[in-house]
Coordinates of C-alpha atoms in Angstrom, one line a residue:
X68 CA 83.6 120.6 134.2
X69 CA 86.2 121.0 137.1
X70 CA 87.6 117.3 136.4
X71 CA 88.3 117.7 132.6
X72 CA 90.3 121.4 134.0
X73 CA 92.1 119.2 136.2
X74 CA 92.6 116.2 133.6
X75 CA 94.1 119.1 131.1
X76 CA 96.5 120.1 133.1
X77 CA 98.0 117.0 134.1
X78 CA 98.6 115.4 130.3
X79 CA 101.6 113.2 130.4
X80 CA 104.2 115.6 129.6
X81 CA 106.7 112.5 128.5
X82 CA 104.2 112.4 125.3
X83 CA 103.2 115.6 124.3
X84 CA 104.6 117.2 121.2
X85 CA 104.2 120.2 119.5
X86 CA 106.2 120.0 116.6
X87 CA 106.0 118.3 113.2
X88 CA 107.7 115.4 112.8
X89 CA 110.1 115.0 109.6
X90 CA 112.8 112.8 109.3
X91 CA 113.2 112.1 112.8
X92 CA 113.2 115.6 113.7
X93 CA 110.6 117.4 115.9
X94 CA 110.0 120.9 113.4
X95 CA 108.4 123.7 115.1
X96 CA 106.8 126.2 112.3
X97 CA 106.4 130.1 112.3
X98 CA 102.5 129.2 113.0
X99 CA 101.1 127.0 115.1
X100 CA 97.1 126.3 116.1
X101 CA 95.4 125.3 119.2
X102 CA 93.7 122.1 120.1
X103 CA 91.1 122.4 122.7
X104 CA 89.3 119.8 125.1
X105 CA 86.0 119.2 123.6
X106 CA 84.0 119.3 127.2
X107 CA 85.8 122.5 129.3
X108 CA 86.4 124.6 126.0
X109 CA 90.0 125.1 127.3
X110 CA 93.3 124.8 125.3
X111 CA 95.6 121.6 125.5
X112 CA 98.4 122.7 123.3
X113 CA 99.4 124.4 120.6
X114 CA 100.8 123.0 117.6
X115 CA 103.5 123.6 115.1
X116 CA 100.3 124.3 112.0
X117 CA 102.4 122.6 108.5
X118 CA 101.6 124.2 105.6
X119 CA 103.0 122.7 101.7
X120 CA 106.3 123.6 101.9
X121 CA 106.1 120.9 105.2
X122 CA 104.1 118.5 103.6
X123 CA 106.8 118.3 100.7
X124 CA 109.8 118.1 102.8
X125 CA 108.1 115.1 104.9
X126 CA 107.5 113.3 101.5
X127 CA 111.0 113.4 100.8
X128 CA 111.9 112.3 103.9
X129 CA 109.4 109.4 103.3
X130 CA 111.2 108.7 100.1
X131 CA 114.7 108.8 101.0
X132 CA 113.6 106.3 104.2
X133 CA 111.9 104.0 101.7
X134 CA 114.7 103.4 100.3
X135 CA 116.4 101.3 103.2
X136 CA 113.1 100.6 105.2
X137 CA 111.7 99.2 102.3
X138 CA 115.0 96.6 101.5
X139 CA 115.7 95.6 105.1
X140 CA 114.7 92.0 106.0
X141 CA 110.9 91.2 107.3
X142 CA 112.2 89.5 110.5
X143 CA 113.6 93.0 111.1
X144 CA 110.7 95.5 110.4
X145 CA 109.1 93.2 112.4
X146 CA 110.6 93.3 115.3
X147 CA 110.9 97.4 115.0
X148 CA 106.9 97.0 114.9
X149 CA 106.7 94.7 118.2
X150 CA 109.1 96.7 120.2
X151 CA 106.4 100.0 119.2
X152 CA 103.6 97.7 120.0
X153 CA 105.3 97.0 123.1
X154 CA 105.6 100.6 123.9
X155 CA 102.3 101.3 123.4
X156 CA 101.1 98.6 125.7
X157 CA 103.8 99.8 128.4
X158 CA 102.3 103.7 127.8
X159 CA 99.0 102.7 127.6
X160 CA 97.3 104.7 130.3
X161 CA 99.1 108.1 129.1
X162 CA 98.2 107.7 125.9
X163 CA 94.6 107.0 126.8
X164 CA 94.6 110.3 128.7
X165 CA 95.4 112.0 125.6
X166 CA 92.6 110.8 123.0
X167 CA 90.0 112.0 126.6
X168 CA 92.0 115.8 126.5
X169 CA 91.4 116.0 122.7
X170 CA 88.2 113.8 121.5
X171 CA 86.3 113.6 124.9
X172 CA 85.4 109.9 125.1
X173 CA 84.8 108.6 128.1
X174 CA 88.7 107.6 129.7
X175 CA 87.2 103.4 130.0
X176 CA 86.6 103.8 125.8
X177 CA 90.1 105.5 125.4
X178 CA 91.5 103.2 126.7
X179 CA 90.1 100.5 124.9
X180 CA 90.9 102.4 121.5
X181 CA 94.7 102.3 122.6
X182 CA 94.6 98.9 123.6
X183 CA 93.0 98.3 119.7
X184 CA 95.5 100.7 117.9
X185 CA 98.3 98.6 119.9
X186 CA 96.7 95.8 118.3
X187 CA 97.5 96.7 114.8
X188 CA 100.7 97.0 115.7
X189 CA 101.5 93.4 117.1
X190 CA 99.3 92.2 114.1
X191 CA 100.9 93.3 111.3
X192 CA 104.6 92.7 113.1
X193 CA 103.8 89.4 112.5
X194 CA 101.9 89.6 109.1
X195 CA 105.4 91.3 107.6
X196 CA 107.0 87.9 107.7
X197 CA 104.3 86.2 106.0
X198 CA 104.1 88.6 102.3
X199 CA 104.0 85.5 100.4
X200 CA 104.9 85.2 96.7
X201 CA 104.0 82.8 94.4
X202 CA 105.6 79.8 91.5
X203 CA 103.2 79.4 88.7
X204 CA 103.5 76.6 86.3
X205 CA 104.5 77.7 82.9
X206 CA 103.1 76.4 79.8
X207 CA 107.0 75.7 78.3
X208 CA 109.5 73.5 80.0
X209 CA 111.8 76.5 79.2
X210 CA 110.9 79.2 81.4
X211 CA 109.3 79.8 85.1
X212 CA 107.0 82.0 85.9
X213 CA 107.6 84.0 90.0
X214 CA 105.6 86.5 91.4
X215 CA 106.9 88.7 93.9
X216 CA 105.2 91.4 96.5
X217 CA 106.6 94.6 96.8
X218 CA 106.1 97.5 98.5
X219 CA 104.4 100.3 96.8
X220 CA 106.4 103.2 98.3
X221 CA 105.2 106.1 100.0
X222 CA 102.2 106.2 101.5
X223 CA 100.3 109.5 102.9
X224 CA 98.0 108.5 105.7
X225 CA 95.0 111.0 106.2
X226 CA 92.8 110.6 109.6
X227 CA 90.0 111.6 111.2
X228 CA 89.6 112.6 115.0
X229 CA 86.9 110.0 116.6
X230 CA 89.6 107.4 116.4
X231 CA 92.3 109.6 116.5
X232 CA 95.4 107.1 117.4
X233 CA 93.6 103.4 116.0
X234 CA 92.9 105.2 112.7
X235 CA 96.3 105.5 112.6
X236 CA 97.9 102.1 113.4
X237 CA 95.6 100.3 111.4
X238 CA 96.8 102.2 108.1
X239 CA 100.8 102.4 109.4
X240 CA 101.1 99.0 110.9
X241 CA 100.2 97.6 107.3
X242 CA 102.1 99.8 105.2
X243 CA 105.6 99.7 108.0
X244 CA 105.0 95.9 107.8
X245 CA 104.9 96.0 103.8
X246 CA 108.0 98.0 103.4
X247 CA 106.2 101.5 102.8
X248 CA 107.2 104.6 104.6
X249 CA 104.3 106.6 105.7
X250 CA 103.2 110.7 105.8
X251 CA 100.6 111.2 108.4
X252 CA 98.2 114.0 108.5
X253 CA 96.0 114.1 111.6
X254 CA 92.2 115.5 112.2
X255 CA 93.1 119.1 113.1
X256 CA 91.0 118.5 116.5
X257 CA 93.1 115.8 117.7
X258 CA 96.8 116.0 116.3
X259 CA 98.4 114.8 120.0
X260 CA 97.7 111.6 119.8
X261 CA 99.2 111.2 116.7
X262 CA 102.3 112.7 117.5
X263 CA 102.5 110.7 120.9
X264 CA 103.1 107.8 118.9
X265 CA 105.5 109.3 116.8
X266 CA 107.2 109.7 120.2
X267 CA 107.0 106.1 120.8
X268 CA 107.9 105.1 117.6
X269 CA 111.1 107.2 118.0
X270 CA 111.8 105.0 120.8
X271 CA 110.9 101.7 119.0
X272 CA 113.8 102.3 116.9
X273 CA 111.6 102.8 114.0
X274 CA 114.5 105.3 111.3
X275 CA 114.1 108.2 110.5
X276 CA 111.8 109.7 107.6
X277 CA 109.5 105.7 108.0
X278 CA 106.7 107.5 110.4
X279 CA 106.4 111.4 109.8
X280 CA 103.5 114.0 111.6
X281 CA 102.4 116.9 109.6
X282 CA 99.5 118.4 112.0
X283 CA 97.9 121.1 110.1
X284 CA 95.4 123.8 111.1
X285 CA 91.6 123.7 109.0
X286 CA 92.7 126.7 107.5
X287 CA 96.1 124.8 105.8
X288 CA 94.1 121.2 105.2
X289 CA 93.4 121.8 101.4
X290 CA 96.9 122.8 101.0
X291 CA 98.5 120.2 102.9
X292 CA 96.1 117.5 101.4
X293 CA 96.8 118.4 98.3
X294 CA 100.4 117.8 98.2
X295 CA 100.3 114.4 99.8
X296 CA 98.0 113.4 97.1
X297 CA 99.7 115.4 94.3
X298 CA 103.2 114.9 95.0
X299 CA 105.0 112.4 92.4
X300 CA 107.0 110.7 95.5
X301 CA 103.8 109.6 97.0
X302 CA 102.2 106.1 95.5
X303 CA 99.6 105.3 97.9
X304 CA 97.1 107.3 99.7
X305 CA 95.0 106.3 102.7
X306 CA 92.0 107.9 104.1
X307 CA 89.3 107.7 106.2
X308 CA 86.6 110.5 106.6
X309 CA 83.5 111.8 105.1
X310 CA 82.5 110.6 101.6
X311 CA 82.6 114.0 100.4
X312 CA 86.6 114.7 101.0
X313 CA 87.2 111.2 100.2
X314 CA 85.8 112.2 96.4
X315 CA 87.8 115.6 96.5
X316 CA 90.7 113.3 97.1
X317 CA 90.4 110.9 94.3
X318 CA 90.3 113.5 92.1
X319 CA 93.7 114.5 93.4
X320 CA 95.3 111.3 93.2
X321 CA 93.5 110.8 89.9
X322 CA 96.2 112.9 87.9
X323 CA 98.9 111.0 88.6
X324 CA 97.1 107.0 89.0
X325 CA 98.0 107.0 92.9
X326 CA 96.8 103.6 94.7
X327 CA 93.8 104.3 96.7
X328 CA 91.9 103.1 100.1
X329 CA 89.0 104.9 101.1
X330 CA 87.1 104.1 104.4
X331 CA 84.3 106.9 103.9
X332 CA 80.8 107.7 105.1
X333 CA 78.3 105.3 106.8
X334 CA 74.9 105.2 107.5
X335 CA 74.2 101.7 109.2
X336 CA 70.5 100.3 109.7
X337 CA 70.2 98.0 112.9
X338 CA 67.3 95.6 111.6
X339 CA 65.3 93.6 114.7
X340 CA 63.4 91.2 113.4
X341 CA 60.3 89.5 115.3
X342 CA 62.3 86.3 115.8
X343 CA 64.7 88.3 117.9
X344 CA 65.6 87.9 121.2
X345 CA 64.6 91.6 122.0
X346 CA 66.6 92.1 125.1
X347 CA 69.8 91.0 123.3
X348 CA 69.1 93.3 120.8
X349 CA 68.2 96.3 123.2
X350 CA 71.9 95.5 124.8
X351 CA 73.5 95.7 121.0
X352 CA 71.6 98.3 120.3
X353 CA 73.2 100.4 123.0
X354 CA 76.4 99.2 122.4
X355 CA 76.2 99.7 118.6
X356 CA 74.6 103.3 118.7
X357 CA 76.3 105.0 121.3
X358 CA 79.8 104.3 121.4
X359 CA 81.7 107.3 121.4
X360 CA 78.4 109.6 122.0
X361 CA 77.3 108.1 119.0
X362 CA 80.8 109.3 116.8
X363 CA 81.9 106.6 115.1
X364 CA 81.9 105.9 111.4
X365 CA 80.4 102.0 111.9
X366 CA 77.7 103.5 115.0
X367 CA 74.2 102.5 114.0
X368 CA 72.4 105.5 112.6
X369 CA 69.0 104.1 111.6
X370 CA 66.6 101.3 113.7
X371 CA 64.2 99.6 111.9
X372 CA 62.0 97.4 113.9
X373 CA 59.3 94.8 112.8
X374 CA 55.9 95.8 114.1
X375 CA 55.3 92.6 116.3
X376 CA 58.2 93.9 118.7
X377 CA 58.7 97.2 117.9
X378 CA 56.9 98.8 121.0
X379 CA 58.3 96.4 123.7
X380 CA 61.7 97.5 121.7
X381 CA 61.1 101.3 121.9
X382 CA 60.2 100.5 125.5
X383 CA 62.9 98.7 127.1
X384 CA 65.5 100.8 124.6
X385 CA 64.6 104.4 126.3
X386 CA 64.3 102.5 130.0
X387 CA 68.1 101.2 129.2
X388 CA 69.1 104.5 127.6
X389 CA 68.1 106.5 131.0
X390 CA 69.8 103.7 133.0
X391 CA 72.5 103.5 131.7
X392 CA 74.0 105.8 129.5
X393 CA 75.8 109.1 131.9
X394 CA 76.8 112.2 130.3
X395 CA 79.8 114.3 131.8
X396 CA 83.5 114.7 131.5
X397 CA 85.7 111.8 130.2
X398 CA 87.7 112.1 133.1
X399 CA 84.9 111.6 135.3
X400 CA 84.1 107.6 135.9
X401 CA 80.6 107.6 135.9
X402 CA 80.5 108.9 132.3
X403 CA 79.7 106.7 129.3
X404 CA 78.9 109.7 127.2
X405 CA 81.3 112.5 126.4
X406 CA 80.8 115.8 124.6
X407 CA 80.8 115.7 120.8
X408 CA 83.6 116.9 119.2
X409 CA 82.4 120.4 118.9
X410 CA 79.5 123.2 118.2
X411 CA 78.8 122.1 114.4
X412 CA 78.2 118.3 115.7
X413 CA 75.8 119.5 118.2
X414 CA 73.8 121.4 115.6
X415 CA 73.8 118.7 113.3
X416 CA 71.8 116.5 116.0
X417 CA 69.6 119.4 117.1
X418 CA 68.5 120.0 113.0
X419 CA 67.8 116.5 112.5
X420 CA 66.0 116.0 115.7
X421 CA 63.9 119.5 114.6
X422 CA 63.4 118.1 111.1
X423 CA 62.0 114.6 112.1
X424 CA 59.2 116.2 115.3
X425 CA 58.3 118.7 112.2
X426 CA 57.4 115.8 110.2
X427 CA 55.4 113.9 113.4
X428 CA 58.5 112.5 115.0
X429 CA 58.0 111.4 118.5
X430 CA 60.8 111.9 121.2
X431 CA 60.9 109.2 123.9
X432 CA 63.9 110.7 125.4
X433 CA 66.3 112.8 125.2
X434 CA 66.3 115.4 122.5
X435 CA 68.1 118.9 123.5
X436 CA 71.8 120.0 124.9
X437 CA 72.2 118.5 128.0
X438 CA 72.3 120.5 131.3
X439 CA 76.2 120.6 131.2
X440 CA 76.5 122.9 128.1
X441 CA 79.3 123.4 125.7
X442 CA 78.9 120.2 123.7
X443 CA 77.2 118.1 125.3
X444 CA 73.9 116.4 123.9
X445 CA 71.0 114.5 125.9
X446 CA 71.5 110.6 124.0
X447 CA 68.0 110.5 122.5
X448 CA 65.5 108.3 121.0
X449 CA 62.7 108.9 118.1
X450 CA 59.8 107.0 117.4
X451 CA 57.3 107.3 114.2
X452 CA 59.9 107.4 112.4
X453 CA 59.8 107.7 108.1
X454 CA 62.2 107.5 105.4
X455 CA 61.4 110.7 104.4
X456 CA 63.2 112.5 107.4
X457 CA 66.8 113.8 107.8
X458 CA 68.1 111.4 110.3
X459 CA 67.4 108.3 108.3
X460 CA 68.8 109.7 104.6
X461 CA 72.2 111.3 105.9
X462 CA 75.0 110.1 108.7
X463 CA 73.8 112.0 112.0
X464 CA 77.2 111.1 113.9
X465 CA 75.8 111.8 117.5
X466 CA 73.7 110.5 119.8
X467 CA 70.3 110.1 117.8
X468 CA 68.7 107.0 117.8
X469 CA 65.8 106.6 115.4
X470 CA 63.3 104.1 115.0
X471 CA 61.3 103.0 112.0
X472 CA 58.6 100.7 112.1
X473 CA 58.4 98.1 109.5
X474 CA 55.9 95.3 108.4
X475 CA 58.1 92.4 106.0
X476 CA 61.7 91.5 105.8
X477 CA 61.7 92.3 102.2
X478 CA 60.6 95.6 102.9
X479 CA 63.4 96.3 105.9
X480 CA 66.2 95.2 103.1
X481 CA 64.8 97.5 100.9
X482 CA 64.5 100.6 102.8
X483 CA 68.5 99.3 103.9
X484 CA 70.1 98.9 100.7
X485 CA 68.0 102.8 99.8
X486 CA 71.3 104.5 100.8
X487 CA 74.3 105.4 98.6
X488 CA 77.0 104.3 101.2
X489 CA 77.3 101.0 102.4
X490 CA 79.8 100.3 105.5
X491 CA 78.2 98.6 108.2
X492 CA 74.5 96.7 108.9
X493 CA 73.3 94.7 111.8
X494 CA 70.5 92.5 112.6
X495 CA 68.9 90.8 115.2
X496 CA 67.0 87.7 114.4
X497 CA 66.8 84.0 115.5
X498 CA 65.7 82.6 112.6
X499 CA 68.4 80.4 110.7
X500 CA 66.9 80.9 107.4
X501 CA 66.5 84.4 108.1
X502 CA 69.9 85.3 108.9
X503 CA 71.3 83.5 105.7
X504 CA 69.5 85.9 103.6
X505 CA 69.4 88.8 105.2
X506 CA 73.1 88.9 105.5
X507 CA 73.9 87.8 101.9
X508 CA 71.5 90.8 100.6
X509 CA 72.5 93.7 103.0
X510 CA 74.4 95.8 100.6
X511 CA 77.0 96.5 103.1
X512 CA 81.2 95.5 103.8
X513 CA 80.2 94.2 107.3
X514 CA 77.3 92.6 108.9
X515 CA 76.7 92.6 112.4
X516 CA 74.4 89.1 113.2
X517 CA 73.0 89.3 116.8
X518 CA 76.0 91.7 117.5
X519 CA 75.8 95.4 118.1
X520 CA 80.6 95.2 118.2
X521 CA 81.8 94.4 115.3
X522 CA 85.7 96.0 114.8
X523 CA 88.5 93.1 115.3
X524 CA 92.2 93.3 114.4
X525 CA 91.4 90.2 112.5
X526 CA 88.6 90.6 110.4
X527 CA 89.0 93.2 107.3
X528 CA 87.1 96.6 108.1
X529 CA 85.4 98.5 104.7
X530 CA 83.0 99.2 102.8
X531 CA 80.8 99.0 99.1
X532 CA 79.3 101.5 97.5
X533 CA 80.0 105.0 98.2
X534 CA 81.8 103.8 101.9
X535 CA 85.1 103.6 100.1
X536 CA 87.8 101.2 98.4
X537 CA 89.4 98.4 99.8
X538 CA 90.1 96.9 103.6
X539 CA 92.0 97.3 106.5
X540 CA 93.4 95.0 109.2
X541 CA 92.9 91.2 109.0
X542 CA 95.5 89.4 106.3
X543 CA 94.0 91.4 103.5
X544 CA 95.5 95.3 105.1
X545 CA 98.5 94.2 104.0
X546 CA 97.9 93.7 100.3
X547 CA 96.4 97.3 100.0
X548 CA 100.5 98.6 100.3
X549 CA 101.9 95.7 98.1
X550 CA 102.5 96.0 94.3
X551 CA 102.6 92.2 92.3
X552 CA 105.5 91.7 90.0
X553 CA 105.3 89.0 87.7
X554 CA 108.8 87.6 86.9
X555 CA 109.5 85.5 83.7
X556 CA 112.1 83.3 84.0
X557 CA 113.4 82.5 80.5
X558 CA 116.3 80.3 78.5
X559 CA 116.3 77.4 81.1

């Protein structure tokens, strides 16, 4: 489309970097790789493509920094951490600009990622001066017992492209604010953004060797992931991304006892019970499912509606979905849904949408490449739903809204807790009774009651089950970087 041509060529040239950064230092390579604008197919860049030998050399950066980042006074990481917040905030609209060139979302959801990355930022500034330790009462009169918080060292960040710059901050503004020193390897499809705040954090006065980019073509990934979560410098490793790489990386960081957070596969249900107040649940679901064109690791990927509402639901859900929901360029302003992130998504959506009409699936709307081409998809919406089809036992990550019909609550918890991963649920319900139980047995990390939004910098994001190890943001991110020492105190 003519206004994602014209958006590529006018990316803030202030912010775009091609190089690797390593100790401070922008590092072109002998190869670099191209990123491209999911909805025009055209190139934004191409960047320096890191291979081991760069992955090594940034570790030891990260080590050497660690050293002094990790031993300089909390008031003073944290103000190092504001100033980049502040940054951020004053570069917000570039940056924005950026995740639309690479990832396609709609500009209006760009920009509300950057002003939730920032976020991170200006949280965990002010959750570095608050890494508490601890006096416990010993059992002799002799001796005291301390407990101090350290910082586990290096830590190699891994990241995926839907969120390409608040996946990042959420991981780095924890482990910065801990005392850690961080290697960050970007999604191959959107390295920019990543390196745009490496820009910024340059500027911030964060030192050199604390915040390094090693972008990385598909073709260098194994190699590159397997030194950040190989290499002896490295103590931590941080990832976020499909369940399977997230096991191929454990394994990795299994031979030498690495600390581990994994924020891995999802595959929410979006229960609506009778009780519900079906229009607020219409809006939620909307919100919940189609977010980034229906990208996101916490997006609703199964509906399961109780037979007393569930044909005004389907109803009112495909008159809202044709309504309100506009496919195009991110650049354009009418657009609240972008292209998906390339071919493989798109056939992903059309297999499952083939699979569930083969098996007496009914589509309401939607259901083919929309008009436009490339990658765009037509947001669509399946009725007759059954357990037994594709899009309700694996994570569709597009716009595919299914709906399954359902008689009892026990039954919808069931057919919920079926699946091996277990990030995100939602319900809608107005029954008080209801919503205690339902939301104590929804084998999930977060529960969405009567809301389809759920992400805040101060509530702690992860999953159970096969969704990964351990939380991000809230007062609990910060733990995931800090090692406990207990101290004994003796000969008093």
């Amino acid at each position: 489309p003519a206004a994602a041509r014209r958006a590529v060529r006018s990316l803030p040239a202030a912010l775009v970097r091609r190089g690797a950064l390593l100790g401070g230092q922008w590092l072109q390579t002998r190869a670099a790789f191209a990123v491209h604008d999911p909805a025009s197919g055209e190139e934004l860049a191409s960047v320096a493509d890191c291979g081991a030998s760069e992955a090594r050399a940034a570790v030891r950066a990260a080590h050497e920094a660690e050293a002094v980042w990790g031993h300089l006074p909390a008031k003073e990481r944290s103000v190092r951490l504001r100033r980049w917040f502040e940054l951020m905030m004053e570069n917000k609209e570039e940056l924005a600009w950026i995740i639309t060139a690479e990832n396609g979302k709609p500009l209006k959801e760009a920009q509300g990622e950057i002003l939730y990355s920032a976020s991170f930022l200006e949280w965990f500034a002010e959750e570095a001066r608050r890494v508490y330790g601890d006096v416990i009462p010993a059992s002799t009169k002799d001796r005291r017992i301390l407990v101090l918080k350290q910082p586990v060292g290096v830590a190699a960040i891994i990241t995926p492209w839907n969120f390409p710059s608040a996946m990042i901050t959420r991981k780095v503004g924890a482990a910065l604010a801990a005392g850690c020193t961080v290697v960050v390897k970007p999604a191959e499809e959107t390295p920019l953004s990543a390196l745009a705040l490496g820009e910024l954090a340059n500027q911030a006065g964060i030192p050199a060797g604390v915040y390094n980019v090693v972008p990385c073509s598909r073709q260098q990934t194994a190699a590159v992931g397997e030194v950040l979560c190989t290499d002896p410098l490295v103590s931590k490793i941080s990832f976020t991304g499909s369940t399977a790489t997230g096991k191929i990386l454990l394994k990795h960081a299994a031979g030498t006892v690495k600390r581990v957070s994994m924020e891995l596969g999802g595959h929410a249900p979006f229960i609506v019970f009778d009780s519900a107040d079906v229009d607020r649940a219409v809006a939620g679901a909307l919100a919940s499912k189609y977010r980034n064109s229906g990208q996101t690791c916490v997006c609703t990927n199964r509906f399961l509606v109780q037979k007393g509402i569930h044909d005004k639901f389907v109803e009112k859900f495909a008159k809202v979905i044709d309504r309100e929901l506009h496919v195009g360029s991110g650049f354009d302003p009418k657009t609240t849904q972008g292209p998906l992130i390339n071919e493989k998504a798109v056939e992903k959506v059309e297999r499952h949408i083939r699979d569930a009409v083969s098996q007496g699936a009914c589509i309401v709307t939607g259901g083919k490449r929309h008009s436009l081409g490339k990658n765009f998809f037509e947001p669509t919406l399946l009725s007759n739903v059954t357990t037994k089809m594709l899009c309700t036992q694996e994570e569709t990550f597009g716009p595919l809204a299914p709906v399954i019909k359902f008689d009892t609550e026990t039954e919808a918890v069931a057919i919920a807790n079926a699946a091996d991963v277990g990030l995100a649920g939602y319900f809608y319900s107005q029954d008080p009774a209801q919503i205690w139980r339902v939301a104590e047995q929804l084998e999930v990390g977060m529960v969405g009651v009567n809301e389809g939004i759920i992400s805040a910098v101060e509530s702690p994001f992860g999953g159970v089950k096969q969704s990964g190890l351990g939380r991000e943001g809230s007062k609990y991110g910060i733990d995931e970087y800090l090692e406990i020492k207990y101290v004994c105190f003796g000969g008093l």
